[in-house]
Amino acid sequence: MTQVRPMRADARRNYERLLKVAAEVFAEHGENASLDDIAKRAGVGSGTLYRHFPNRRALLEAAYTDRMEALAARAGELAEHLPPGEALMEWLNELCAGTIQVRGLKSLLGSAVTDGGSAAVTACGASIKGAAARLVEAAQHEGALRADVEPVDVLRLAHGVVSASELADGQGRHIRRYLSLLMEGLRG
Amino acid sequence: MTQVRPMRADARRNYERLLKVAAEVFAEHGENASLDDIAKRAGVGSGTLYRHFPNRRALLEAAYTDRMEALAARAGELAEHLPPGEALMEWLNELCAGTIQVRGLKSLLGSAVTDGGSAAVTACGASIKGAAARLVEAAQHEGALRADVEPVDVLRLAHGVVSASELADGQGRHIRRYLSLLMEGLRG
DNA sequence: TGCGAACCGGAGGCCATCTCCGTATGTTAT
DNA sequence: ATAACATACGGAGATGGCCTCCGGTTCGCA
């Protein structure tokens, strides 16, 4: 999957700048920020942007891969220090909080758990799903979670909690409450 | 609130055509359908559209008022024939199903339960909230619902269930399941 | 029938997305 | 060092959506 030939130096420079700027702009203005504006702020023509990232989603994904991976890694830490049920709850809480804070992350997490979407399951989407699966299964094994829900259901419902919370205030003050309501239902 | 002078005949005609076409187009293409396109399909200049409906939201609201009112009225019927808890569940189910079927209704229902949004609470938003309040309070009175949730929380969470369900398949096949999970949590 | 008020239509300004291709720059071999 | 080639750049411009503005039309009333 690595390039046969390494990227040209200028290409690599631009690629990196775009990634950095995109992360900032998406976080500030949300996932619908102007791509031309991102290109401009990166000191690059729009053609260059579209060559590196064929569409908005591709750029969004590339810009937030690291955050997604961090979130996935966080699941492991929590699993070590907390009982399965609490670990799941805490992880979902951090996931939702991150989703609200970093505008633009939401649709990315959403598309990671979409069925009929683009066939290509992105790497970071897989990480998140893997992390969720481990936490969910551990919780189920311990009886802290009903057996008839799948990890992907949990992720989707967490996404739903974020949506619900956004209606309330946009700062995520209701996340914890809505999430514990949800967990109550998931407990069985 | 009624017009001092009745609308001119041509104005009324156009107004009505726009409403009809808008309902169709929003249902088909979602809330982001092209307004110019709606105007064109209604055989009207875009100026005319914007004169009657200053912005997208206004048109959306006008186009779906009847559906919203029907949904609100449905709450009363269900309350008569079912015990409170089931009535609420069933009503939420119909609400969510309608939200998915008629693309464009979702954001309308969403903004009805948004806090920091436009100050003007629309009439149909109030109807929906009233209907929800009655069902929720009846259910709480009977002990079928925990006492520390407000009607608006329930509506927001239902909106969240729709979001979750949309990630799954776009036809709402998971609504019932997700909703009963939610209700489980809301029961206390 | 004629007049004023009400209303219409669509051209056009603005902004965003995305493509295309002449030009510039990095890279490699000599 | 330099030539020569592949690679990448950039920004003009096509397309399409939003919304405004105003010359022209139509309606309704006397």
XYZ file of C-alpha atoms (C1' of nucleotides) in Angstrom:
436
model
C 0.000 0.000 0.000
C 3.010 2.257 0.353
C 3.959 4.312 -2.665
C 6.211 2.509 -5.078
C 8.064 5.757 -5.502
C 8.248 8.144 -2.577
C 6.280 11.351 -3.055
C 8.078 14.294 -4.448
C 9.298 16.641 -1.754
C 6.961 19.474 -2.645
C 4.025 17.100 -2.869
C 4.732 15.741 0.553
C 5.047 19.254 1.962
C 1.722 20.297 0.550
C 0.061 17.116 1.660
C 1.197 17.701 5.185
C 0.214 21.353 5.244
C -3.235 20.504 3.924
C -3.729 17.905 6.617
C -2.755 20.315 9.351
C -4.855 23.181 8.099
C -7.818 20.937 7.392
C -7.856 19.616 10.937
C -7.937 23.179 12.238
C -10.577 24.455 9.878
C -12.857 21.449 10.220
C -12.622 21.701 13.982
C -13.518 25.364 13.830
C -16.179 25.478 11.140
C -17.485 21.929 11.105
C -17.452 19.353 8.403
C -18.888 21.701 5.796
C -16.062 24.188 5.879
C -15.070 25.521 2.470
C -12.460 23.356 0.817
C -11.207 26.204 -1.319
C -10.679 28.097 1.894
C -8.642 25.249 3.326
C -6.543 25.223 0.185
C -6.026 28.958 0.392
C -5.030 28.872 4.037
C -2.585 26.107 3.254
C -1.085 28.317 0.558
C -2.013 25.876 -2.142
C -4.225 25.875 -5.230
C -7.516 24.066 -5.058
C -6.351 21.690 -7.743
C -3.636 20.489 -5.420
C -6.119 19.842 -2.677
C -8.364 17.779 -4.915
C -5.467 15.838 -6.323
C -4.400 14.687 -2.887
C -7.909 14.217 -1.570
C -10.524 13.438 -4.202
C -13.401 14.568 -2.024
C -14.365 16.090 1.273
C -14.686 12.789 3.043
C -11.185 11.708 2.078
C -9.720 14.877 3.512
C -11.802 14.605 6.641
C -10.666 11.070 7.169
C -7.024 11.827 6.614
C -7.184 14.830 8.895
C -8.652 12.939 11.820
C -7.090 9.526 11.555
C -4.826 10.177 14.492
C -7.671 11.272 16.724
C -9.666 8.222 15.772
C -6.753 5.970 16.540
C -6.236 7.681 19.865
C -9.856 7.073 20.715
C -9.502 3.428 19.796
C -6.371 3.106 21.891
C -8.098 4.720 24.821
C -10.453 1.756 24.974
C -7.579 -0.499 25.950
C -6.473 1.760 28.792
C -9.943 1.986 30.202
C -10.437 -1.752 30.006
C -7.384 -2.232 32.196
C -8.454 0.069 34.970
C -12.203 -0.389 35.160
C -14.705 -3.213 35.270
C -16.108 -3.957 31.812
C -19.443 -2.186 32.220
C -17.891 0.990 33.514
C -15.116 0.871 30.974
C -17.653 0.800 28.172
C -19.659 3.614 29.697
C -16.598 5.746 30.192
C -15.291 5.070 26.720
C -18.576 5.963 25.103
C -18.610 9.118 27.130
C -15.203 10.145 25.880
C -16.149 9.185 22.362
C -19.257 11.339 22.445
C -17.506 14.240 24.100
C -14.787 14.154 21.469
C -17.385 13.992 18.755
C -18.983 17.164 20.011
C -15.817 19.083 20.748
C -14.146 18.440 17.452
C -16.706 19.497 14.940
C -16.413 17.348 11.866
C -15.519 14.171 13.696
C -19.154 13.242 13.989
C -19.890 12.411 10.387
C -16.675 10.473 10.238
C -17.638 8.255 13.132
C -21.066 8.014 11.632
C -19.863 6.730 8.314
C -17.707 4.187 10.084
C -20.852 2.431 11.268
C -22.964 2.947 8.186
C -24.123 -0.096 6.334
C -24.966 0.843 2.790
C -22.125 3.360 2.605
C -18.882 3.289 0.690
C -17.578 -0.223 0.444
C -14.088 0.702 1.535
C -14.000 0.360 5.286
C -11.407 2.841 6.371
C -8.603 1.746 8.611
C -9.500 3.996 11.496
C -13.138 2.992 11.228
C -12.037 -0.566 11.696
C -9.981 0.387 14.742
C -12.944 2.043 16.375
C -15.164 -0.882 15.614
C -12.578 -3.287 16.950
C -12.230 -1.322 20.166
C -15.982 -1.201 20.601
C -16.267 -4.912 19.973
C -13.756 -5.731 22.682
C -15.437 -3.557 25.275
C -18.902 -4.718 24.377
C -18.025 -8.368 24.437
C -16.242 -8.055 27.750
C -19.266 -6.332 29.238
C -21.593 -8.975 27.860
C -19.407 -11.734 29.218
C -19.699 -10.209 32.633
C -23.442 -9.794 32.311
C -23.241 -5.997 32.366
C -24.781 -5.813 28.927
C -27.589 -7.725 27.305
C -26.440 -10.340 24.849
C -28.605 -9.372 21.905
C -26.891 -6.137 20.978
C -23.960 -5.900 18.663
C -21.022 -3.555 18.959
C -22.161 -1.650 15.913
C -25.543 -1.075 17.530
C -23.848 0.462 20.508
C -21.795 2.768 18.331
C -24.831 3.839 16.363
C -26.805 4.530 19.490
C -23.931 6.533 20.913
C -23.999 8.550 17.728
C -27.701 9.033 18.357
C -26.979 10.271 21.858
C -24.681 12.876 20.386
C -27.429 13.995 18.025
C -29.877 14.228 20.889
C -27.408 16.148 22.956
C -26.680 18.581 20.141
C -30.308 19.536 20.058
C -30.058 20.504 23.681
C -27.103 22.828 23.776
C -24.242 22.148 21.433
C -21.757 21.789 24.263
C -22.567 18.269 25.267
C -23.773 19.035 28.747
C -26.443 16.348 28.439
C -24.257 13.584 27.097
C -23.568 11.887 30.390
C -27.229 11.853 31.340
C -28.490 10.599 28.004
C -25.754 8.050 27.848
C -26.585 6.580 31.236
C -30.223 6.377 30.185
C -29.075 4.431 27.170
C -26.818 2.163 29.190
C -29.707 1.435 31.493
C -31.607 0.131 28.519
C -28.644 -1.809 27.223
C -28.126 -3.516 30.522
C -31.303 -5.479 29.958
C -52.394 37.058 12.427
C -54.663 36.682 9.401
C -54.023 38.961 6.465
C -55.773 42.292 6.704
C -56.527 42.030 3.017
C -56.982 38.622 1.474
C -54.182 37.603 -0.844
C -54.551 38.367 -4.472
C -55.798 35.422 -6.486
C -52.532 34.827 -8.356
C -50.531 35.137 -5.174
C -52.696 32.586 -3.431
C -52.415 30.244 -6.390
C -48.644 30.427 -6.399
C -48.449 30.066 -2.653
C -50.460 26.887 -2.805
C -48.527 25.416 -5.717
C -45.243 26.114 -3.972
C -46.426 24.371 -0.836
C -47.515 21.316 -2.746
C -44.380 21.048 -4.826
C -42.128 21.747 -1.870
C -43.660 18.900 0.127
C -42.993 16.542 -2.771
C -39.477 17.679 -3.454
C -38.387 17.794 0.177
C -39.811 14.326 0.677
C -37.879 13.071 -2.299
C -34.553 14.860 -2.006
C -34.412 15.743 1.664
C -34.233 19.085 3.358
C -31.412 20.338 1.180
C -33.296 20.149 -2.073
C -32.657 23.062 -4.401
C -35.095 25.899 -3.791
C -34.643 27.212 -7.298
C -35.648 23.795 -8.477
C -38.791 23.852 -6.371
C -39.661 27.239 -7.834
C -39.084 25.951 -11.329
C -41.198 22.870 -10.813
C -43.961 25.036 -9.420
C -43.770 27.131 -12.583
C -42.777 30.208 -10.645
C -39.793 32.542 -10.499
C -37.417 32.192 -7.604
C -38.294 35.708 -6.505
C -41.829 34.565 -5.905
C -40.687 31.690 -3.776
C -38.529 33.894 -1.596
C -41.247 36.504 -1.247
C -43.661 33.975 0.185
C -41.059 32.092 2.203
C -38.072 34.155 3.289
C -35.861 31.124 3.816
C -35.636 27.405 3.520
C -36.845 26.728 7.031
C -39.991 28.791 6.517
C -40.885 26.792 3.437
C -40.100 23.517 5.139
C -42.311 24.427 8.039
C -45.195 25.568 5.901
C -44.955 22.469 3.747
C -45.121 20.065 6.653
C -47.397 21.772 9.144
C -50.253 19.427 8.364
C -48.146 16.348 8.863
C -46.858 17.687 12.133
C -50.345 18.413 13.351
C -51.485 14.967 12.302
C -48.675 13.470 14.319
C -49.667 15.525 17.323
C -53.298 14.506 16.951
C -52.294 10.875 16.710
C -51.037 11.081 20.270
C -54.576 11.629 21.515
C -55.946 8.632 19.671
C -53.239 6.348 20.984
C -53.744 7.582 24.519
C -57.364 6.506 24.343
C -56.770 2.983 23.200
C -53.594 1.968 24.961
C -52.129 2.082 28.445
C -49.841 5.115 28.915
C -46.540 3.340 28.550
C -47.530 1.572 25.379
C -49.178 4.655 23.968
C -45.937 6.560 24.346
C -43.913 3.777 22.794
C -46.272 3.462 19.887
C -46.414 7.187 19.315
C -42.653 7.522 19.318
C -42.490 4.694 16.869
C -44.838 6.418 14.465
C -43.018 9.672 14.961
C -39.687 8.122 14.099
C -41.055 6.160 11.183
C -42.607 9.320 9.745
C -39.354 11.165 10.259
C -37.499 8.618 8.194
C -40.060 8.180 5.473
C -40.583 11.835 4.798
C -37.116 13.161 4.265
C -36.976 16.738 5.421
C -39.246 16.263 8.387
C -36.335 15.364 10.580
C -34.685 18.726 10.843
C -38.057 20.277 11.448
C -38.750 18.030 14.394
C -35.214 18.597 15.520
C -35.491 22.342 15.595
C -38.723 22.056 17.554
C -36.746 20.696 20.486
C -33.640 22.799 20.089
C -32.755 25.128 22.881
C -30.560 27.873 21.545
C -32.408 27.989 18.241
C -34.685 30.587 16.728
C -36.738 32.268 19.403
C -39.999 31.855 17.546
C -41.461 28.547 18.632
C -43.531 27.498 15.688
C -47.137 26.488 16.184
C -46.679 22.912 15.064
C -43.565 22.557 17.186
C -45.677 23.524 20.164
C -48.310 20.965 19.213
C -45.753 18.207 19.087
C -44.266 19.224 22.377
C -47.718 19.399 23.937
C -48.595 15.959 22.697
C -45.339 14.544 23.988
C -45.861 16.202 27.344
C -49.268 14.631 27.782
C -48.071 11.140 26.921
C -44.949 11.432 29.018
C -46.742 12.722 32.055
C -49.411 10.074 31.842
C -46.759 7.393 31.629
C -44.882 8.854 34.560
C -48.064 9.058 36.607
C -48.588 5.370 36.036
C -45.004 4.552 36.886
C -44.210 3.371 33.376
C -41.573 6.057 33.015
C -38.977 7.383 35.415
C -39.864 10.742 36.897
C -36.636 12.567 36.182
C -36.969 12.878 32.426
C -38.754 15.694 30.709
C -40.869 15.449 27.571
C -38.272 17.352 25.614
C -35.630 14.811 26.623
C -37.792 12.058 25.239
C -38.256 13.874 21.954
C -34.560 14.542 21.634
C -33.698 10.949 22.351
C -36.248 9.796 19.801
C -34.524 12.072 17.329
C -31.303 10.370 18.318
C -32.842 6.976 17.665
C -33.690 8.133 14.174
C -30.115 9.212 13.619
C -28.860 5.874 14.873
C -31.294 4.041 12.679
C -30.335 6.060 9.624
C -26.786 4.862 10.003
C -28.031 1.315 9.777
C -30.081 1.275 6.641
C -32.006 4.397 5.773
C -35.332 2.579 5.819
C -35.902 2.548 9.516
C -35.814 -1.180 9.976
C -34.027 -0.780 13.294
C -36.247 1.880 14.777
C -38.465 -0.418 16.760
C -35.546 -2.240 18.280
C -33.557 0.849 19.167
C -36.645 2.498 20.514
C -37.462 -0.345 22.837
C -33.888 -0.288 24.073
C -34.362 3.366 24.825
C -37.698 2.824 26.526
C -36.101 0.179 28.690
C -33.692 2.797 29.935
C -36.403 5.365 30.390
C -38.482 3.011 32.471
C -36.029 3.347 35.298
C -62.442 50.936 -18.587
C -58.774 52.818 -16.197
C -55.727 53.279 -12.327
C -52.911 52.122 -8.282
C -51.345 48.587 -5.548
C -49.877 44.110 -5.350
C -47.334 40.718 -7.329
C -44.389 38.312 -10.760
C -40.125 36.626 -13.020
C -35.670 35.897 -13.935
C -31.248 38.224 -14.608
C -27.398 38.667 -11.978
C -24.223 38.953 -7.803
C -22.110 35.974 -4.677
C -19.970 31.851 -3.149
C -18.796 26.892 -3.168
C -17.376 22.648 -5.612
C -14.504 20.392 -8.787
C -11.887 19.922 -13.435
C -8.567 20.899 -16.735
C -4.283 21.921 -18.701
C -0.265 25.109 -19.482
C 3.501 25.808 -16.568
C 6.888 25.025 -12.985
C 9.615 22.080 -10.122
C 11.806 18.036 -8.314
C 14.486 13.855 -9.608
C 17.505 10.952 -11.968
C 20.898 9.664 -15.246
C 24.636 11.166 -17.675
C 26.421 20.424 -13.688
C 22.876 19.728 -16.744
C 19.550 17.737 -19.634
C 15.331 15.537 -19.900
C 11.483 13.460 -18.024
C 7.935 12.545 -14.775
C 5.494 14.612 -11.414
C 3.004 18.111 -9.276
C 1.319 22.911 -9.095
C -2.170 26.582 -9.435
C -5.818 29.131 -10.620
C -9.114 30.191 -14.247
C -13.484 28.800 -15.354
C -17.658 25.688 -15.831
C -21.462 24.445 -13.077
C -24.951 24.985 -9.771
C -27.161 26.731 -5.516
C -28.762 30.883 -2.754
C -30.922 35.084 -2.564
C -31.939 40.116 -4.102
C -33.552 43.573 -6.925
C -36.436 46.013 -9.914
C -38.820 46.687 -14.577
C -42.887 44.869 -16.072
C -47.318 42.580 -15.522
C -51.659 41.446 -13.488
C -55.388 41.934 -10.342
C -59.193 44.173 -8.143
C -61.872 47.978 -7.375
C -64.394 52.138 -8.664
